């Protein structure tokens, strides 16, 4: 069993191989958590292997 892995670590591990930069992932996750009311928002972020996070991150790439 891995110890110390967080939801954020898992999100970074899932998104970096897809070419998303760490800062973009962190910013997008924090914005999504704000929208979904804090840590309970992780279930939406992790659903469908981070599809929501991928889509939101892609929007940041084009519009920010």
mmCIF file of C-alpha atoms in Angstrom:
data_model
loop_
_atom_site.group_PDB
_atom_site.id
_atom_site.type_symbol
_atom_site.label_atom_id
_atom_site.label_comp_id
_atom_site.label_asym_id
_atom_site.label_seq_id
_atom_site.Cartn_x
_atom_site.Cartn_y
_atom_site.Cartn_z
ATOM 1 C CA UNK A 1 0.000 0.000 0.000
ATOM 2 C CA UNK A 2 1.249 3.470 -0.878
ATOM 3 C CA UNK A 3 1.322 5.810 2.053
ATOM 4 C CA UNK A 4 0.954 9.525 1.886
ATOM 5 C CA UNK A 5 -0.624 9.720 -1.559
ATOM 6 C CA UNK A 6 -3.262 12.409 -1.731
ATOM 7 C CA UNK A 7 -6.074 13.098 -4.147
ATOM 8 C CA UNK A 8 -3.937 15.892 -5.582
ATOM 9 C CA UNK A 9 -0.980 13.525 -6.067
ATOM 10 C CA UNK A 10 -3.236 11.115 -7.944
ATOM 11 C CA UNK A 11 -4.616 13.911 -10.114
ATOM 12 C CA UNK A 12 -1.107 15.101 -10.954
ATOM 13 C CA UNK A 13 -0.021 11.535 -11.760
ATOM 14 C CA UNK A 14 -3.015 11.105 -14.068
ATOM 15 C CA UNK A 15 -2.706 14.438 -15.861
ATOM 16 C CA UNK A 16 1.038 14.970 -16.344
ATOM 17 C CA UNK A 17 1.450 12.111 -18.854
ATOM 18 C CA UNK A 18 -1.265 13.790 -20.934
ATOM 19 C CA UNK A 19 0.915 16.887 -21.257
ATOM 20 C CA UNK A 20 -0.696 19.130 -18.648
ATOM 21 C CA UNK A 21 1.725 21.227 -16.597
ATOM 22 C CA UNK A 22 1.748 20.978 -12.818
ATOM 23 C CA UNK A 23 0.787 24.629 -12.236
ATOM 24 C CA UNK A 24 -2.174 24.348 -14.601
ATOM 25 C CA UNK A 25 -3.398 21.186 -12.869
ATOM 26 C CA UNK A 26 -3.068 22.713 -9.404
ATOM 27 C CA UNK A 27 -4.867 25.905 -10.393
ATOM 28 C CA UNK A 28 -7.665 24.033 -12.148
ATOM 29 C CA UNK A 29 -8.190 21.576 -9.284
ATOM 30 C CA UNK A 30 -8.386 24.412 -6.769
ATOM 31 C CA UNK A 31 -10.912 26.273 -8.916
ATOM 32 C CA UNK A 32 -13.027 23.138 -9.320
ATOM 33 C CA UNK A 33 -12.925 22.462 -5.581
ATOM 34 C CA UNK A 34 -14.147 26.016 -4.993
ATOM 35 C CA UNK A 35 -17.023 25.445 -7.409
ATOM 36 C CA UNK A 36 -17.970 22.104 -5.848
ATOM 37 C CA UNK A 37 -17.752 23.283 -2.245
ATOM 38 C CA UNK A 38 -14.376 22.042 -1.077
ATOM 39 C CA UNK A 39 -12.971 18.567 -0.593
ATOM 40 C CA UNK A 40 -16.282 16.846 -1.260
ATOM 41 C CA UNK A 41 -15.745 17.962 -4.868
ATOM 42 C CA UNK A 42 -13.065 15.327 -5.370
ATOM 43 C CA UNK A 43 -15.689 12.733 -6.312
ATOM 44 C CA UNK A 44 -16.622 14.882 -9.333
ATOM 45 C CA UNK A 45 -13.000 15.543 -10.263
ATOM 46 C CA UNK A 46 -11.976 11.864 -10.034
ATOM 47 C CA UNK A 47 -15.061 10.557 -11.833
ATOM 48 C CA UNK A 48 -14.453 9.035 -15.283
ATOM 49 C CA UNK A 49 -10.679 9.154 -14.790
ATOM 50 C CA UNK A 50 -10.455 12.930 -14.355
ATOM 51 C CA UNK A 51 -12.597 13.860 -17.366
ATOM 52 C CA UNK A 52 -13.891 17.037 -15.694
ATOM 53 C CA UNK A 53 -10.335 18.057 -14.809
ATOM 54 C CA UNK A 54 -9.136 17.372 -18.362
ATOM 55 C CA UNK A 55 -11.915 19.465 -19.883
ATOM 56 C CA UNK A 56 -11.445 22.347 -17.456
ATOM 57 C CA UNK A 57 -7.666 22.267 -17.961
ATOM 58 C CA UNK A 58 -8.066 22.356 -21.729
ATOM 59 C CA UNK A 59 -10.226 25.452 -21.378
ATOM 60 C CA UNK A 60 -7.467 27.109 -19.361
ATOM 61 C CA UNK A 61 -4.925 26.276 -22.061
ATOM 62 C CA UNK A 62 -6.960 28.081 -24.690
ATOM 63 C CA UNK A 63 -8.449 30.960 -22.743
ATOM 64 C CA UNK A 64 -5.883 31.974 -20.142
#
